[in-house]
Short mmCIF file of C-alpha atoms in Angstrom, two decimals:
data_model
loop_
_atom_site.label_atom_id
_atom_site.label_comp_id
_atom_site.label_asym_id
_atom_site.label_seq_id
_atom_site.Cartn_x
_atom_site.Cartn_y
_atom_site.Cartn_z
CA MET A 1 46.79 -65.61 166.76
CA LYS A 2 44.71 -63.70 164.31
CA LYS A 3 41.91 -61.68 165.77
CA ALA A 4 38.46 -62.83 164.79
CA HIS A 5 36.84 -60.37 162.45
CA ARG A 6 33.65 -58.96 163.81
CA LYS A 7 30.76 -59.13 161.38
CA LYS A 8 29.88 -55.65 160.21
CA ILE A 9 26.38 -54.50 161.08
CA PHE A 10 24.20 -54.40 157.99
CA PHE A 11 23.68 -50.73 157.10
CA GLY A 12 19.98 -51.40 156.56
CA TRP A 13 19.51 -51.57 160.32
CA TRP A 14 20.91 -48.04 160.64
CA VAL A 15 18.52 -46.88 157.92
CA LEU A 16 15.69 -48.58 159.80
CA ALA A 17 16.71 -46.83 163.03
CA ALA A 18 16.64 -43.45 161.27
CA LEU A 19 13.25 -44.19 159.69
CA CYS A 20 11.96 -45.28 163.12
CA SER A 21 12.93 -41.93 164.61
CA ILE A 22 11.34 -39.96 161.77
CA TYR A 23 8.16 -42.02 161.73
CA ALA A 24 7.96 -41.94 165.55
CA THR A 25 7.96 -38.15 165.38
CA VAL A 26 5.54 -37.77 162.48
CA ASN A 27 3.11 -40.33 163.86
CA GLY A 28 3.69 -39.48 167.52
CA ILE A 29 3.16 -35.74 167.21
CA VAL A 30 0.88 -34.95 164.28
CA THR A 31 -1.28 -38.06 164.01
CA LEU A 32 -1.64 -39.18 167.61
CA SER A 33 -0.62 -36.52 170.15
CA LEU A 34 -2.13 -33.29 168.82
CA LYS A 35 -5.53 -34.59 169.94
CA ARG A 36 -4.33 -33.90 173.50
CA PHE A 37 -4.95 -30.24 172.59
CA TYR A 38 -8.65 -30.83 171.89
CA PRO A 39 -10.01 -30.46 175.45
CA SER A 40 -7.95 -27.25 175.90
CA LEU A 41 -9.11 -25.86 172.55
CA ILE A 42 -12.74 -26.62 173.42
CA GLU A 43 -12.29 -24.65 176.66
CA THR A 44 -10.36 -21.79 175.03
CA PHE A 45 -12.48 -21.22 171.92
CA GLY A 46 -15.79 -22.85 172.87
CA TRP A 47 -15.74 -25.25 169.91
CA THR A 48 -17.94 -28.38 169.85
CA GLN A 49 -16.61 -31.93 169.61
CA SER A 50 -17.35 -32.13 165.90
CA GLU A 51 -15.80 -28.68 165.28
CA VAL A 52 -12.53 -29.40 167.07
CA THR A 53 -12.09 -32.64 165.09
CA GLN A 54 -13.06 -31.03 161.75
CA PRO A 55 -9.48 -29.97 160.87
CA ILE A 56 -8.13 -33.51 161.34
CA SER A 57 -10.88 -34.73 159.02
CA ILE A 58 -9.72 -32.26 156.36
CA PHE A 59 -6.15 -33.36 157.09
CA TYR A 60 -6.91 -37.00 156.29
CA PHE A 61 -9.06 -36.04 153.31
CA ILE A 62 -6.18 -34.10 151.72
CA ILE A 63 -3.71 -36.90 152.46
CA ALA A 64 -6.06 -39.31 150.69
CA PHE A 65 -5.66 -37.34 147.46
CA LEU A 66 -1.97 -36.60 147.92
CA THR A 67 -0.91 -40.19 148.60
CA PRO A 68 -1.28 -41.56 145.04
CA PHE A 69 0.91 -38.71 143.77
CA ILE A 70 3.42 -39.39 146.54
CA GLY A 71 3.38 -43.08 145.60
CA ALA A 72 4.09 -42.31 141.95
CA ALA A 73 6.82 -39.85 142.96
CA LEU A 74 8.43 -42.51 145.15
CA ASP A 75 8.58 -44.94 142.19
CA ARG A 76 10.41 -42.42 140.02
CA GLY A 77 11.86 -39.80 142.37
CA ASN A 78 14.03 -39.36 145.45
CA PRO A 79 12.27 -40.62 148.61
CA LYS A 80 14.91 -39.06 150.86
CA ARG A 81 14.17 -35.57 149.52
CA ILE A 82 10.43 -36.19 149.83
CA ILE A 83 10.89 -37.04 153.50
CA LEU A 84 12.93 -33.87 154.12
CA ALA A 85 10.34 -31.64 152.46
CA GLY A 86 7.61 -33.22 154.56
CA ALA A 87 9.58 -32.80 157.79
CA ILE A 88 10.14 -29.08 157.12
CA LEU A 89 6.40 -28.55 156.56
CA ILE A 90 5.61 -30.27 159.85
CA LEU A 91 8.01 -27.94 161.67
CA MET A 92 6.33 -24.95 160.03
CA GLY A 93 2.90 -26.20 161.08
CA LEU A 94 3.91 -26.63 164.72
CA VAL A 95 5.35 -23.13 164.92
CA GLY A 96 2.24 -21.71 163.25
CA MET A 97 -0.03 -23.53 165.68
CA SER A 98 1.39 -21.52 168.60
CA GLN A 99 -0.19 -18.41 167.05
CA MET A 100 -3.56 -20.00 166.30
CA SER A 101 -6.60 -17.80 166.97
CA SER A 102 -9.56 -19.27 165.06
CA LEU A 103 -11.01 -22.48 163.66
CA ASN A 104 -10.10 -21.42 160.12
CA HIS A 105 -6.52 -20.88 161.26
CA PHE A 106 -6.55 -24.35 162.83
CA MET A 107 -7.77 -25.81 159.53
CA ALA A 108 -5.03 -24.02 157.57
CA ILE A 109 -2.38 -25.44 159.90
CA TYR A 110 -3.73 -28.95 159.39
CA ILE A 111 -3.56 -28.44 155.63
CA VAL A 112 0.18 -27.75 156.05
CA PHE A 113 0.43 -30.85 158.26
CA SER A 114 -1.30 -32.94 155.58
CA PHE A 115 1.38 -32.13 152.99
CA GLY A 116 4.09 -32.75 155.58
CA VAL A 117 2.78 -36.12 156.71
CA ALA A 118 2.12 -37.23 153.12
CA GLY A 119 5.81 -36.68 152.37
CA ALA A 120 7.48 -37.77 155.61
CA GLY A 121 5.00 -40.40 156.77
CA MET A 122 4.23 -44.07 156.26
CA ALA A 123 4.40 -44.31 152.46
CA SER A 124 7.97 -42.99 152.17
CA SER A 125 9.26 -45.06 155.10
CA MET A 126 7.64 -48.27 153.86
CA TYR A 127 8.96 -47.67 150.34
CA ILE A 128 12.55 -47.38 151.56
CA LEU A 129 12.20 -50.23 154.06
CA THR A 130 10.93 -52.71 151.45
CA ARG A 131 14.05 -52.02 149.38
CA TRP A 132 16.37 -52.79 152.29
CA PHE A 133 14.58 -55.85 153.73
CA ARG A 134 12.86 -58.90 152.25
CA ARG A 135 13.63 -62.02 154.26
CA HIS A 136 13.45 -59.99 157.50
CA ARG A 137 10.67 -57.72 156.29
CA GLY A 138 8.20 -58.73 159.01
CA LYS A 139 10.69 -57.86 161.74
CA ALA A 140 11.68 -54.64 160.00
CA VAL A 141 8.07 -53.48 159.54
CA GLY A 142 7.29 -54.40 163.15
CA ILE A 143 10.27 -52.38 164.36
CA LEU A 144 9.38 -49.40 162.14
CA LEU A 145 5.82 -49.34 163.41
CA LEU A 146 7.09 -49.94 166.93
CA GLY A 147 8.80 -46.58 166.52
CA GLY A 148 5.37 -45.09 165.84
CA SER A 149 4.03 -46.47 169.12
CA LEU A 150 7.08 -45.39 171.13
CA GLY A 151 6.80 -41.95 169.58
CA ALA A 152 3.10 -41.80 170.38
CA ALA A 153 3.67 -42.87 174.00
CA PHE A 154 6.53 -40.39 174.43
CA PHE A 155 4.97 -37.41 172.69
CA ASN A 156 1.52 -38.08 174.15
CA LYS A 157 3.02 -37.91 177.66
CA VAL A 158 5.17 -34.87 176.88
CA THR A 159 2.26 -33.07 175.22
CA GLY A 160 -0.26 -33.78 177.99
CA ASP A 161 2.12 -32.84 180.81
CA ALA A 162 3.42 -29.75 178.98
CA ILE A 163 -0.12 -28.44 178.33
CA ASP A 164 -0.84 -28.69 182.07
CA MET A 165 2.45 -26.96 182.97
CA ILE A 166 3.14 -24.32 180.30
CA GLY A 167 -0.11 -24.03 178.32
CA TRP A 168 -0.99 -25.30 174.86
CA GLN A 169 0.66 -22.46 172.87
CA ASN A 170 4.10 -22.98 174.42
CA THR A 171 3.68 -26.74 174.10
CA THR A 172 3.50 -26.47 170.30
CA LEU A 173 6.88 -24.70 170.26
CA LEU A 174 8.37 -27.38 172.50
CA LEU A 175 7.11 -30.02 170.06
CA ALA A 176 8.70 -28.10 167.16
CA VAL A 177 12.10 -28.28 168.85
CA LEU A 178 11.72 -31.99 169.55
CA ALA A 179 10.54 -32.60 165.98
CA PHE A 180 13.70 -31.01 164.62
CA LEU A 181 15.92 -33.20 166.81
CA PHE A 182 14.13 -36.46 166.01
CA MET A 183 13.42 -35.90 162.30
CA ILE A 184 16.09 -33.76 160.66
CA ILE A 185 19.17 -35.20 162.36
CA PRO A 186 18.32 -38.91 161.75
CA TRP A 187 17.38 -38.05 158.16
CA THR A 188 21.09 -37.72 157.35
CA LEU A 189 21.49 -41.50 157.80
CA VAL A 190 18.75 -42.44 155.35
CA ARG A 191 19.69 -44.11 152.06
CA THR A 192 16.97 -44.99 149.56
CA ASP A 193 18.42 -48.23 148.22
CA PRO A 194 21.09 -50.71 149.40
CA SER A 195 22.86 -50.31 146.06
CA GLU A 196 23.91 -46.84 147.26
CA LYS A 197 26.15 -48.64 149.76
CA GLY A 198 27.13 -51.44 147.37
CA LEU A 199 24.75 -53.85 149.14
CA PHE A 200 21.74 -56.06 148.49
CA PRO A 201 18.61 -56.41 150.68
CA ASP A 202 19.18 -58.12 154.07
CA GLY A 203 22.95 -57.81 153.59
CA ILE A 204 23.08 -60.63 151.02
CA GLU A 205 26.40 -60.82 149.17
CA ARG A 206 26.67 -59.79 145.54
CA ASN A 207 27.57 -63.31 144.39
CA SER A 208 24.38 -64.79 145.86
CA GLY A 209 22.44 -64.21 142.65
CA HIS A 210 19.86 -62.07 144.45
CA LYS A 211 18.03 -59.69 142.13
CA SER A 212 18.26 -56.03 143.00
CA ILE A 213 14.68 -55.34 141.93
CA GLN A 214 11.90 -57.70 142.97
CA ASP A 215 9.29 -58.71 140.42
CA GLY A 216 5.75 -57.69 141.24
CA PRO A 217 2.40 -56.84 139.64
CA SER A 218 1.77 -53.59 137.83
CA LEU A 219 -0.98 -51.25 138.99
CA ALA A 220 -3.25 -52.48 136.19
CA GLN A 221 -2.63 -56.13 137.09
CA ALA A 222 -3.38 -55.42 140.75
CA PHE A 223 -6.69 -53.78 139.84
CA ARG A 224 -7.71 -56.83 137.83
CA SER A 225 -7.44 -58.97 140.96
CA PRO A 226 -10.61 -59.32 143.12
CA GLU A 227 -8.35 -59.77 146.15
CA LEU A 228 -7.30 -56.12 145.96
CA TYR A 229 -10.93 -55.00 146.34
CA LEU A 230 -11.47 -57.28 149.32
CA ILE A 231 -8.35 -55.77 150.87
CA PHE A 232 -9.72 -52.28 150.15
CA LEU A 233 -12.95 -53.08 152.02
CA THR A 234 -11.18 -54.86 154.86
CA THR A 235 -8.62 -52.19 155.59
CA ALA A 236 -11.13 -49.36 155.07
CA ALA A 237 -13.46 -50.83 157.72
CA LEU A 238 -10.55 -51.23 160.13
CA TRP A 239 -9.21 -47.71 159.59
CA PHE A 240 -12.70 -46.25 160.02
CA CYS A 241 -12.65 -47.67 163.54
CA ILE A 242 -9.00 -47.29 164.55
CA ILE A 243 -8.36 -43.75 163.31
CA GLY A 244 -11.94 -42.62 163.77
CA PHE A 245 -12.16 -43.45 167.45
CA GLY A 246 -8.51 -42.59 168.03
CA GLN A 247 -9.31 -38.92 167.38
CA HIS A 248 -12.25 -39.05 169.81
CA GLN A 249 -10.56 -41.13 172.51
CA ASP A 250 -9.47 -38.26 174.77
CA ILE A 251 -12.85 -36.51 174.46
CA PHE A 252 -14.60 -39.77 175.38
CA PHE A 253 -12.50 -40.41 178.48
CA GLN A 254 -12.23 -36.82 179.68
CA LYS A 255 -15.63 -35.38 178.77
CA GLU A 256 -17.95 -38.43 178.84
CA LEU A 257 -16.36 -40.56 181.55
CA GLY A 258 -15.04 -37.61 183.56
CA LEU A 259 -11.45 -38.82 183.92
CA SER A 260 -8.82 -36.25 184.90
CA SER A 261 -6.53 -34.82 182.24
CA SER A 262 -3.50 -36.56 183.75
CA LYS A 263 -5.25 -39.94 183.80
CA VAL A 264 -6.35 -39.53 180.17
CA THR A 265 -2.73 -38.78 179.29
CA ASN A 266 -1.53 -41.89 181.14
CA VAL A 267 -4.17 -44.13 179.51
CA GLY A 268 -3.14 -42.84 176.09
CA SER A 269 0.52 -43.47 176.80
CA ALA A 270 -0.27 -46.97 178.09
CA LEU A 271 -2.22 -47.66 174.89
CA PHE A 272 0.78 -46.72 172.77
CA LEU A 273 3.20 -48.69 174.94
CA PHE A 274 1.09 -51.82 174.58
CA GLY A 275 1.13 -50.98 170.89
CA VAL A 276 4.88 -51.56 171.00
CA VAL A 277 4.22 -55.08 172.25
CA GLY A 278 1.67 -55.73 169.51
CA LYS A 279 3.89 -54.54 166.70
CA LEU A 280 6.83 -56.62 167.88
CA ILE A 281 4.74 -59.75 168.40
CA PHE A 282 2.89 -59.61 165.10
CA GLY A 283 5.93 -58.44 163.13
CA PHE A 284 8.07 -61.34 164.34
CA LEU A 285 5.25 -63.90 164.01
CA SER A 286 4.72 -62.87 160.38
CA ASP A 287 8.26 -63.98 159.51
CA SER A 288 7.62 -67.50 160.84
CA PHE A 289 3.95 -68.25 160.19
CA ASN A 290 1.33 -67.77 157.49
CA LYS A 291 0.73 -64.05 157.20
CA LYS A 292 -2.96 -64.33 156.36
CA SER A 293 -3.64 -66.30 159.54
CA ILE A 294 -1.69 -63.84 161.68
CA MET A 295 -3.64 -60.94 160.14
CA ALA A 296 -6.95 -62.69 160.91
CA TRP A 297 -5.95 -63.17 164.54
CA SER A 298 -5.06 -59.49 164.84
CA ILE A 299 -8.54 -58.48 163.60
CA LEU A 300 -10.16 -60.87 166.08
CA LEU A 301 -8.16 -59.29 168.89
CA LEU A 302 -9.34 -55.85 167.75
CA ILE A 303 -12.95 -57.03 168.09
CA ILE A 304 -12.18 -58.06 171.67
CA GLY A 305 -10.63 -54.64 172.32
CA ASN A 306 -13.81 -52.93 171.10
CA LEU A 307 -15.91 -55.15 173.35
CA VAL A 308 -13.82 -54.07 176.34
CA LEU A 309 -14.34 -50.44 175.30
CA TYR A 310 -18.10 -51.06 175.08
CA ILE A 311 -18.19 -52.49 178.62
CA ILE A 312 -16.37 -49.39 179.89
CA ALA A 313 -18.79 -47.10 178.01
CA ILE A 314 -22.05 -48.66 179.29
CA LYS A 315 -20.67 -48.80 182.86
CA THR A 316 -22.57 -51.94 183.85
CA ILE A 317 -19.29 -53.38 185.10
CA GLU A 318 -16.57 -51.25 186.68
CA LEU A 319 -13.64 -51.83 184.38
CA SER A 320 -10.41 -49.85 184.45
CA PRO A 321 -9.64 -47.91 181.25
CA TYR A 322 -6.21 -49.54 181.36
CA TRP A 323 -7.86 -52.81 180.27
CA TYR A 324 -8.86 -50.94 177.12
CA ALA A 325 -5.28 -49.68 176.75
CA PHE A 326 -3.99 -53.26 177.06
CA THR A 327 -6.36 -55.06 174.67
CA TYR A 328 -6.89 -52.29 172.14
CA GLY A 329 -3.24 -51.25 172.17
CA ILE A 330 -1.98 -54.70 171.20
CA ALA A 331 -4.86 -55.24 168.78
CA TYR A 332 -4.76 -52.04 166.75
CA SER A 333 -0.98 -52.17 166.46
CA GLY A 334 -1.15 -55.79 165.31
CA VAL A 335 -3.72 -54.91 162.65
CA PHE A 336 -1.68 -51.90 161.52
CA THR A 337 1.49 -53.97 161.26
CA MET A 338 -0.10 -56.85 159.37
CA ILE A 339 -1.81 -54.57 156.86
CA GLN A 340 1.54 -53.06 155.89
CA ILE A 341 3.22 -56.47 155.70
CA MET A 342 0.43 -58.00 153.59
CA ILE A 343 0.49 -55.12 151.10
CA ALA A 344 4.29 -55.22 150.84
CA GLU A 345 4.38 -59.00 150.38
CA LEU A 346 1.60 -59.09 147.79
CA TYR A 347 2.50 -56.04 145.73
CA SER A 348 6.16 -55.09 146.27
CA GLY A 349 7.97 -54.47 143.01
CA PRO A 350 8.36 -51.74 140.40
CA SER A 351 4.79 -50.42 141.01
CA TYR A 352 4.72 -50.88 144.78
CA GLY A 353 4.70 -47.13 145.47
CA LYS A 354 1.65 -46.58 143.24
CA ILE A 355 -0.26 -49.55 144.67
CA LEU A 356 0.57 -48.57 148.24
CA GLY A 357 -0.56 -45.04 147.45
CA VAL A 358 -3.97 -46.26 146.26
CA VAL A 359 -4.45 -48.49 149.31
CA LEU A 360 -3.47 -45.66 151.66
CA THR A 361 -5.87 -43.33 149.85
CA ILE A 362 -8.80 -45.70 150.43
CA ASP A 363 -7.80 -46.16 154.07
CA THR A 364 -7.38 -42.43 154.62
CA LEU A 365 -10.80 -41.64 153.19
CA ALA A 366 -12.23 -44.29 155.51
CA SER A 367 -10.40 -42.61 158.40
CA VAL A 368 -12.01 -39.28 157.51
CA ALA A 369 -15.41 -40.95 157.44
CA GLY A 370 -14.73 -42.53 160.83
CA ILE A 371 -13.76 -39.22 162.45
CA VAL A 372 -16.79 -37.40 161.04
CA VAL A 373 -19.39 -40.13 161.55
CA LEU A 374 -18.33 -41.02 165.09
CA GLY A 375 -18.26 -37.32 166.03
CA LYS A 376 -21.74 -36.67 164.58
CA MET A 377 -23.15 -39.80 166.22
CA SER A 378 -21.82 -38.73 169.62
CA ASP A 379 -23.16 -35.19 169.17
CA TYR A 380 -26.59 -36.54 168.22
CA SER A 381 -26.91 -39.20 170.93
CA GLY A 382 -24.87 -37.49 173.62
CA SER A 383 -22.74 -40.60 174.04
CA TYR A 384 -20.15 -42.70 172.25
CA VAL A 385 -21.98 -45.98 173.02
CA THR A 386 -23.67 -46.26 169.62
CA SER A 387 -20.38 -45.38 167.93
CA ILE A 388 -18.64 -48.26 169.67
CA GLN A 389 -21.45 -50.64 168.66
CA LEU A 390 -20.92 -49.57 165.04
CA MET A 391 -17.18 -50.25 165.37
CA ILE A 392 -17.78 -53.77 166.67
CA GLY A 393 -20.00 -54.51 163.67
CA LEU A 394 -17.49 -53.10 161.19
CA CYS A 395 -14.60 -55.09 162.66
CA LEU A 396 -16.64 -58.29 162.42
CA THR A 397 -17.38 -57.44 158.79
CA ALA A 398 -13.68 -56.79 158.14
CA LEU A 399 -12.76 -60.21 159.53
CA ILE A 400 -15.27 -61.98 157.28
CA LEU A 401 -14.13 -60.05 154.20
CA PHE A 402 -10.48 -60.75 154.86
CA LEU A 403 -11.10 -64.48 155.27
CA LEU A 404 -12.52 -64.41 151.72
CA VAL A 405 -9.18 -63.21 150.35
CA ARG A 406 -7.53 -66.00 148.35
CA VAL A 407 -3.78 -65.73 148.62
CA LYS A 408 -2.06 -67.09 145.54
CA SER A 409 0.96 -69.27 146.12
CA ARG A 410 3.84 -66.95 146.82
CA SER A 411 6.58 -68.15 149.12
CA SER A 412 6.89 -64.79 150.80
CA LEU A 413 3.42 -65.19 152.31
CA ILE A 414 4.68 -68.08 154.40
CA GLY A 415 7.30 -66.96 156.87
CA ASN A 416 10.82 -68.25 156.47
CA LYS A 417 11.91 -70.19 159.50
CA LYS A 418 15.49 -70.02 158.39
CA ASP A 419 17.40 -66.76 158.59
#
């Protein structure tokens, strides 16, 4: 009897695994776990809440201006080399942070981080992923972003515990070692396009008639569409809240609510772990149901998460912070996933990198505004309650704006039920 031939695993899944590891490290360390240093830095240097979050504001501001150039470079350059350059800069920033002695030094390190994250972050990973997956794009995006949540949960826990055990300076060196292991080594598996392995997206055979390059709108055509501006406003409002409060979360729980450092660490890790659930759920749902409807539901869930946060802040009802981790974790990750999927489905094609770069620029500027405004509001009022009220209003506005988006008939916006 002839042995049954086992079907070879599509190489795109290995590329996705490598991108997951890289994105988990970039997102988990630089974007989401370095804020665990804030309470220690406030104690060490005597900085205020707005001062300690000032470097991250500059970080996002620089990324906002770098991203369009990265997007254009992705359309005409080598995404794999861009990722490597970014990863090396992140390693340099982590090592430099161990020697930090002033606020200006802290700002300079975050400038290095901004160039590193611009190269090795979301834009590069999404660009490569959209070339490898189309029919399974929702799943692939969900899995990629799931890596971000797993990385955040892992590195948040490692960072918080290490700071308590070995101090914040030694913790930055530990993170540098881990970053090398989880970024540089997986990078060797990355391939920019399936054609490099003689393949087509999703593992489709050559004789299937599948085009190697998907048609899509140019940058000029996208800007002539009113839907793009509604998406700008929608995603900007959401990023103002998600990234803005994310950078103040530990200060809120530890300084305003008086939770212990270990509990704040555990709440943060729980938030990211529930984010894994949200990214998987919304990523898989988007492949089977109308993507606009799924996105709307994710925004509604984010509103509920902010309401839970508000109840915790005003303290009229004793509510565990883990309820916030549960609702907000699933909600923000769902919103994040669906934004990436919607942009990829609407605008993937020869100019996808440029269009994605513009969208990420708008969102990043909104993130900077969120960090600054929420910090100033808390300094002025002495509480984050008014900041949370503002976030609830902005999320409601985002939901209304997104419902106004008219999605033109494109089969990819309705999930394929057949694989």
